[in-house]
PDB file of C-alpha atoms in Angstrom:
ATOM      1  CA  GLY A  14       0.000   0.000   0.000  1.00 44.00           C
ATOM      2  CA  GLY A  15       2.797   2.347   0.958  1.00 47.00           C
ATOM      3  CA  GLY A  16       4.628   1.593  -2.297  1.00 47.00           C
ATOM      4  CA  GLY A  17       1.573   2.519  -4.321  1.00 47.00           C
ATOM      5  CA  GLY A  18       1.383   5.846  -2.556  1.00 48.00           C
ATOM      6  CA  GLY A  19       4.965   6.556  -3.478  1.00 48.00           C
ATOM      7  CA  GLY A  20       4.174   5.870  -7.127  1.00 48.00           C
ATOM      8  CA  GLY A  21       1.286   8.313  -6.965  1.00 47.00           C
ATOM      9  CA  SER A  22       3.541  10.977  -5.485  1.00 48.00           C
ATOM     10  CA  ALA A  23       6.097  10.438  -8.220  1.00 48.00           C
ATOM     11  CA  GLY A  24       3.374  10.789 -10.863  1.00 50.00           C
ATOM     12  CA  ALA A  25       2.140  13.998  -9.276  1.00 51.00           C
ATOM     13  CA  GLY A  26       5.696  15.290  -9.241  1.00 55.00           C
ATOM     14  CA  ASP A  27       6.089  14.517 -12.941  1.00 58.00           C
ATOM     15  CA  ASP A  28       2.857  16.347 -13.706  1.00 61.00           C
ATOM     16  CA  GLY A  29       4.103  19.324 -11.729  1.00 60.00           C
ATOM     17  CA  ARG A  30       7.378  19.391 -13.611  1.00 63.00           C
ATOM     18  CA  ASP A  31       5.538  19.114 -16.939  1.00 64.00           C
ATOM     19  CA  ALA A  32       3.296  22.020 -15.987  1.00 63.00           C
ATOM     20  CA  ALA A  33       6.292  24.067 -14.883  1.00 61.00           C
ATOM     21  CA  THR A  34       8.069  23.326 -18.152  1.00 63.00           C
ATOM     22  CA  ARG A  35       5.013  24.238 -20.226  1.00 60.00           C
ATOM     23  CA  SER A  36       4.704  27.526 -18.363  1.00 67.00           C
ATOM     24  CA  LEU A  37       8.116  28.536 -19.703  1.00 68.00           C
ATOM     25  CA  PHE A  38       6.850  28.546 -23.291  1.00 71.00           C
ATOM     26  CA  SER A  39       4.081  30.228 -25.232  1.00 76.00           C
ATOM     27  CA  PRO A  40       1.041  28.151 -26.302  1.00 78.00           C
ATOM     28  CA  ILE A  41       2.431  28.067 -29.852  1.00 71.00           C
ATOM     29  CA  GLU A  42       5.786  26.768 -28.616  1.00 75.00           C
ATOM     30  CA  ASN A  43       4.126  24.144 -26.395  1.00 76.00           C
ATOM     31  CA  SER A  44       1.973  22.906 -29.289  1.00 76.00           C
ATOM     32  CA  PHE A  45       5.005  22.741 -31.570  1.00 74.00           C
ATOM     33  CA  ARG A  46       7.079  20.910 -28.951  1.00 77.00           C
ATOM     34  CA  GLU A  47       4.279  18.380 -28.373  1.00 81.00           C
ATOM     35  CA  HIS A  48       3.777  17.527 -32.053  1.00 78.00           C
ATOM     36  CA  LEU A  49       7.491  17.646 -32.808  1.00 78.00           C
ATOM     37  CA  GLY A  50       8.175  15.308 -29.886  1.00 81.00           C
ATOM     38  CA  ARG A  51       5.720  12.685 -31.152  1.00 84.00           C
ATOM     39  CA  THR A  52       7.106  12.813 -34.687  1.00 83.00           C
ATOM     40  CA  LEU A  53      10.683  12.753 -33.458  1.00 83.00           C
ATOM     41  CA  ARG A  54       9.989   9.660 -31.369  1.00 88.00           C
ATOM     42  CA  ARG A  55       8.589   7.816 -34.398  1.00 88.00           C
ATOM     43  CA  TYR A  56      11.662   8.661 -36.470  1.00 88.00           C
ATOM     44  CA  GLU A  57      13.928   7.731 -33.577  1.00 90.00           C
ATOM     45  CA  GLU A  58      12.199   4.353 -33.261  1.00 92.00           C
ATOM     46  CA  PHE A  59      12.688   3.733 -36.975  1.00 90.00           C
ATOM     47  CA  TYR A  60      16.364   4.656 -36.636  1.00 92.00           C
ATOM     48  CA  ARG A  61      16.758   2.227 -33.743  1.00 94.00           C
ATOM     49  CA  ASP A  62      15.161  -0.507 -35.862  1.00 93.00           C
ATOM     50  CA  LEU A  63      17.669   0.181 -38.633  1.00 93.00           C
ATOM     51  CA  GLU A  64      20.515   0.098 -36.131  1.00 95.00           C
ATOM     52  CA  ARG A  65      19.381  -3.210 -34.628  1.00 95.00           C
ATOM     53  CA  ASP A  66      19.051  -4.726 -38.100  1.00 94.00           C
ATOM     54  CA  LYS A  67      22.572  -3.559 -38.970  1.00 95.00           C
ATOM     55  CA  GLN A  68      23.994  -5.103 -35.803  1.00 96.00           C
ATOM     56  CA  ARG A  69      22.136  -8.360 -36.426  1.00 96.00           C
ATOM     57  CA  ARG A  70      23.362  -8.614 -40.016  1.00 95.00           C
ATOM     58  CA  ALA A  71      26.946  -7.714 -39.102  1.00 95.00           C
ATOM     59  CA  ALA A  72      26.942 -10.320 -36.321  1.00 96.00           C
ATOM     60  CA  ALA A  73      25.644 -12.951 -38.762  1.00 96.00           C
ATOM     61  CA  VAL A  74      28.446 -12.112 -41.216  1.00 95.00           C
ATOM     62  CA  ARG A  75      31.118 -12.396 -38.523  1.00 95.00           C
ATOM     63  CA  GLU A  76      29.686 -15.645 -37.238  1.00 95.00           C
ATOM     64  CA  ARG A  77      29.750 -17.118 -40.742  1.00 94.00           C
ATOM     65  CA  TYR A  78      33.366 -16.160 -41.286  1.00 94.00           C
ATOM     66  CA  VAL A  79      34.404 -17.439 -37.870  1.00 95.00           C
ATOM     67  CA  GLY A  80      33.096 -20.813 -39.034  1.00 94.00           C
ATOM     68  CA  LYS A  81      35.180 -20.534 -42.186  1.00 93.00           C
ATOM     69  CA  MET A  82      38.283 -19.764 -40.125  1.00 94.00           C
ATOM     70  CA  LYS A  83      37.694 -22.833 -38.003  1.00 93.00           C
ATOM     71  CA  ASP A  84      37.535 -24.938 -41.158  1.00 93.00           C
ATOM     72  CA  VAL A  85      41.009 -23.890 -42.360  1.00 91.00           C
ATOM     73  CA  LYS A  86      43.172 -26.984 -42.708  1.00 91.00           C
ATOM     74  CA  GLU A  87      46.470 -25.374 -43.687  1.00 91.00           C
ATOM     75  CA  THR A  88      49.295 -24.870 -41.235  1.00 90.00           C
ATOM     76  CA  GLY A  89      52.074 -22.363 -40.780  1.00 93.00           C
ATOM     77  CA  ALA A  90      52.364 -19.512 -43.279  1.00 93.00           C
ATOM     78  CA  ALA A  91      49.676 -21.022 -45.515  1.00 93.00           C
ATOM     79  CA  LYS A  92      47.212 -20.956 -42.611  1.00 92.00           C
ATOM     80  CA  ASP A  93      48.087 -17.341 -41.815  1.00 93.00           C
ATOM     81  CA  ALA A  94      47.496 -16.359 -45.439  1.00 94.00           C
ATOM     82  CA  ALA A  95      44.166 -18.220 -45.550  1.00 94.00           C
ATOM     83  CA  LEU A  96      43.001 -16.615 -42.307  1.00 94.00           C
ATOM     84  CA  ALA A  97      44.039 -13.159 -43.528  1.00 95.00           C
ATOM     85  CA  LYS A  98      42.077 -13.662 -46.733  1.00 95.00           C
ATOM     86  CA  ILE A  99      38.981 -14.788 -44.843  1.00 95.00           C
ATOM     87  CA  LYS A 100      39.288 -11.829 -42.458  1.00 95.00           C
ATOM     88  CA  ALA A 101      39.547  -9.406 -45.392  1.00 96.00           C
ATOM     89  CA  GLN A 102      36.413 -10.908 -46.946  1.00 96.00           C
ATOM     90  CA  CYS A 103      34.614 -10.642 -43.601  1.00 96.00           C
ATOM     91  CA  ASP A 104      35.652  -7.008 -43.142  1.00 96.00           C
ATOM     92  CA  ALA A 105      34.463  -6.199 -46.679  1.00 96.00           C
ATOM     93  CA  GLU A 106      31.005  -7.700 -46.067  1.00 95.00           C
ATOM     94  CA  VAL A 107      30.675  -5.946 -42.708  1.00 96.00           C
ATOM     95  CA  ALA A 108      31.642  -2.698 -44.442  1.00 96.00           C
ATOM     96  CA  ASP A 109      28.867  -3.309 -47.003  1.00 95.00           C
ATOM     97  CA  VAL A 110      26.394  -3.776 -44.163  1.00 95.00           C
ATOM     98  CA  GLU A 111      27.602  -0.537 -42.547  1.00 95.00           C
ATOM     99  CA  SER A 112      27.392   1.294 -45.864  1.00 94.00           C
ATOM    100  CA  GLY A 113      23.832   0.095 -46.398  1.00 93.00           C
ATOM    101  CA  PHE A 114      22.915   1.270 -42.899  1.00 94.00           C
ATOM    102  CA  GLU A 115      24.438   4.708 -43.496  1.00 95.00           C
ATOM    103  CA  GLY A 116      22.528   4.999 -46.774  1.00 93.00           C
ATOM    104  CA  SER A 117      19.261   4.146 -45.028  1.00 93.00           C
ATOM    105  CA  VAL A 118      19.969   6.696 -42.289  1.00 92.00           C
ATOM    106  CA  ARG A 119      20.729   9.331 -44.909  1.00 93.00           C
ATOM    107  CA  LEU A 120      17.380   8.661 -46.606  1.00 91.00           C
ATOM    108  CA  LEU A 121      15.653   8.769 -43.222  1.00 89.00           C
ATOM    109  CA  LEU A 122      17.195  12.159 -42.450  1.00 90.00           C
ATOM    110  CA  GLU A 123      16.170  13.486 -45.856  1.00 91.00           C
ATOM    111  CA  SER A 124      12.632  12.238 -45.239  1.00 87.00           C
ATOM    112  CA  TYR A 125      12.557  13.931 -41.835  1.00 83.00           C
ATOM    113  CA  ALA A 126      13.911  17.200 -43.254  1.00 86.00           C
ATOM    114  CA  THR A 127      11.282  17.153 -46.004  1.00 85.00           C
ATOM    115  CA  TYR A 128       8.554  16.465 -43.450  1.00 80.00           C
ATOM    116  CA  MET A 129       9.702  19.311 -41.194  1.00 77.00           C
ATOM    117  CA  GLN A 130       9.785  21.744 -44.108  1.00 77.00           C
ATOM    118  CA  SER A 131       6.240  20.761 -45.059  1.00 76.00           C
ATOM    119  CA  VAL A 132       4.790  21.182 -41.565  1.00 70.00           C
ATOM    120  CA  SER A 133       6.847  24.155 -40.395  1.00 63.00           C
ATOM    121  CA  PRO A 134       6.000  27.038 -42.711  1.00 61.00           C
ATOM    122  CA  ALA A 135       7.625  30.371 -42.040  1.00 64.00           C
ATOM    123  CA  PRO A 136       5.405  32.732 -39.985  1.00 63.00           C
ATOM    124  CA  ASP A 137       5.084  34.962 -43.043  1.00 64.00           C
ATOM    125  CA  PHE A 138       2.992  32.239 -44.690  1.00 63.00           C
ATOM    126  CA  LEU A 139       0.782  31.426 -41.716  1.00 68.00           C
ATOM    127  CA  PRO A 140      -2.826  32.656 -41.628  1.00 76.00           C
ATOM    128  CA  VAL A 141      -3.578  35.738 -39.569  1.00 80.00           C
ATOM    129  CA  VAL A 142      -6.560  36.179 -37.256  1.00 85.00           C
ATOM    130  CA  VAL A 143      -8.245  39.589 -37.153  1.00 86.00           C
ATOM    131  CA  ASN A 144     -11.111  41.201 -35.299  1.00 90.00           C
ATOM    132  CA  VAL A 145     -13.360  43.398 -37.451  1.00 90.00           C
ATOM    133  CA  LEU A 146     -15.349  46.303 -36.038  1.00 89.00           C
ATOM    134  CA  LEU A 147     -18.301  47.499 -38.110  1.00 88.00           C
ATOM    135  CA  ILE A 148     -18.603  51.009 -36.740  1.00 85.00           C
ATOM    136  CA  ALA A 149     -21.913  51.872 -38.413  1.00 82.00           C
ATOM    137  CA  LYS A 150     -23.579  48.863 -36.794  1.00 83.00           C
ATOM    138  CA  GLY A 151     -21.625  48.767 -33.559  1.00 86.00           C
ATOM    139  CA  VAL A 152     -20.783  45.119 -34.256  1.00 89.00           C
ATOM    140  CA  LYS A 153     -17.468  43.438 -33.558  1.00 90.00           C
ATOM    141  CA  LEU A 154     -16.698  40.218 -35.439  1.00 90.00           C
ATOM    142  CA  GLU A 155     -13.952  38.329 -33.644  1.00 89.00           C
ATOM    143  CA  ARG A 156     -11.348  35.937 -34.953  1.00 87.00           C
ATOM    144  CA  ILE A 157     -11.800  36.095 -38.706  1.00 89.00           C
ATOM    145  CA  THR A 158      -9.040  34.042 -40.331  1.00 86.00           C
ATOM    146  CA  LEU A 159      -7.342  35.457 -43.411  1.00 84.00           C
ATOM    147  CA  GLN A 160      -4.403  34.461 -45.535  1.00 80.00           C
ATOM    148  CA  ARG A 161      -1.627  37.016 -45.770  1.00 74.00           C
ATOM    149  CA  THR A 162      -2.199  37.217 -49.514  1.00 76.00           C
ATOM    150  CA  ASP A 163      -5.905  38.029 -49.120  1.00 81.00           C
ATOM    151  CA  THR A 164      -7.254  41.374 -50.287  1.00 85.00           C
ATOM    152  CA  ILE A 165     -10.177  43.551 -49.226  1.00 86.00           C
ATOM    153  CA  ALA A 166     -12.366  41.380 -51.465  1.00 87.00           C
ATOM    154  CA  GLU A 167     -11.658  38.301 -49.330  1.00 89.00           C
ATOM    155  CA  LEU A 168     -12.161  40.328 -46.153  1.00 89.00           C
ATOM    156  CA  LYS A 169     -15.541  41.574 -47.392  1.00 89.00           C
ATOM    157  CA  ALA A 170     -16.579  38.014 -48.249  1.00 91.00           C
ATOM    158  CA  ALA A 171     -15.587  36.837 -44.753  1.00 91.00           C
ATOM    159  CA  ILE A 172     -17.513  39.691 -43.156  1.00 92.00           C
ATOM    160  CA  LYS A 173     -20.619  38.971 -45.256  1.00 91.00           C
ATOM    161  CA  ALA A 174     -20.492  35.296 -44.334  1.00 92.00           C
ATOM    162  CA  ARG A 175     -20.145  36.051 -40.629  1.00 91.00           C
ATOM    163  CA  MET A 176     -22.937  38.627 -40.703  1.00 91.00           C
ATOM    164  CA  ALA A 177     -25.206  36.172 -42.537  1.00 91.00           C
ATOM    165  CA  GLU A 178     -24.607  33.696 -39.708  1.00 91.00           C
ATOM    166  CA  ARG A 179     -25.851  36.398 -37.319  1.00 89.00           C
ATOM    167  CA  GLY A 180     -29.001  36.886 -39.400  1.00 90.00           C
ATOM    168  CA  ASP A 181     -27.947  40.417 -40.363  1.00 88.00           C
ATOM    169  CA  ALA A 182     -26.924  40.092 -44.008  1.00 87.00           C
ATOM    170  CA  VAL A 183     -24.822  42.791 -45.685  1.00 85.00           C
ATOM    171  CA  LEU A 184     -26.767  43.789 -48.796  1.00 83.00           C
ATOM    172  CA  ASP A 185     -24.713  46.741 -49.963  1.00 83.00           C
ATOM    173  CA  TRP A 186     -21.341  48.092 -48.856  1.00 82.00           C
ATOM    174  CA  GLY A 187     -22.072  51.599 -50.124  1.00 79.00           C
ATOM    175  CA  ASP A 188     -19.736  53.843 -52.100  1.00 78.00           C
ATOM    176  CA  ASP A 189     -18.074  55.435 -49.083  1.00 80.00           C
ATOM    177  CA  VAL A 190     -17.031  52.312 -47.138  1.00 81.00           C
ATOM    178  CA  THR A 191     -13.476  52.497 -45.800  1.00 84.00           C
ATOM    179  CA  PHE A 192     -11.257  50.051 -43.913  1.00 82.00           C
ATOM    180  CA  ALA A 193      -8.747  51.082 -41.260  1.00 80.00           C
ATOM    181  CA  LEU A 194      -6.016  48.798 -39.961  1.00 75.00           C
ATOM    182  CA  ASP A 195      -5.253  49.179 -36.253  1.00 72.00           C
ATOM    183  CA  VAL A 196      -2.256  46.796 -36.121  1.00 60.00           C
ATOM    184  CA  ASP A 197       0.608  46.223 -38.548  1.00 52.00           C
ATOM    185  CA  LEU A 198       0.035  42.600 -39.607  1.00 48.00           C
ATOM    186  CA  THR A 199       3.599  42.287 -40.837  1.00 48.00           C
ATOM    187  CA  ARG A 200       4.737  42.912 -37.280  1.00 48.00           C
ATOM    188  CA  ASP A 201       2.016  41.321 -35.167  1.00 45.00           C
ATOM    189  CA  ALA A 202       0.289  38.218 -36.519  1.00 41.00           C
ATOM    190  CA  ALA A 203      -1.531  37.293 -33.326  1.00 43.00           C
ATOM    191  CA  ALA A 204      -4.686  39.404 -33.741  1.00 43.00           C
ATOM    192  CA  ALA A 205      -5.588  42.669 -35.416  1.00 41.00           C
ATOM    193  CA  ASP A 206      -8.552  44.975 -35.273  1.00 44.00           C
ATOM    194  CA  ALA A 207      -9.723  46.163 -38.684  1.00 45.00           C
ATOM    195  CA  ALA A 208     -12.388  48.804 -38.621  1.00 45.00           C
ATOM    196  CA  ALA A 209     -14.865  49.241 -41.438  1.00 45.00           C
ATOM    197  CA  GLY A 210     -15.681  52.932 -41.477  1.00 46.00           C
ATOM    198  CA  SER A 211     -18.728  54.969 -42.313  1.00 40.00           C
ATOM    199  CA  GLY A 212     -21.210  53.130 -44.470  1.00 42.00           C
ATOM    200  CA  GLY A 213     -19.599  49.770 -43.648  1.00 43.00           C
ATOM    201  CA  GLY A 214     -22.126  46.997 -43.291  1.00 45.00           C
ATOM    202  CA  GLY A 215     -24.960  49.050 -44.660  1.00 44.00           C
ATOM    203  CA  GLY A 216     -28.069  47.166 -45.602  1.00 43.00           C
TER     204      GLY A 216
END
């Protein structure tokens, strides 16, 4: 019973350390570390499998050549020459095994690098989340997701879709609608308030 309690305490301690570690990083960093850790473990396991296979194959080669050495019948200098030849053949086969392993590891690393490039886009290419304030209506639409290449046309479409969800469709933007950007999106990609000025959301 006492032992079980100790295990529980250790688990609680681990949880505390994990929480303390997570508190050192931003939510984005914690999410990245979590997903990266899982992927890294899978690649590490595959590497260990390759390494075990290499060791098994190399051991089998050495064992086979040890048998050949035991079968040598010559004596004296002839025996030494025969053993040296067998050892050279053994070393060459082991080197082939090692070379094959290194080639597999190289391909594994290339695969991992390609994967990381595909899932780790530069921040400049990540979507940006904005809050839009329709001043004429006194409505704030929160967390509209845009691509950094989007234009006012895409923003208007997102606003119309969100307003339609609210049951307050935008029928006409009007000729005097203006948009004002409160935050420089090239500097702060977390959240931005865009204000649609007079006439915005008319209808």
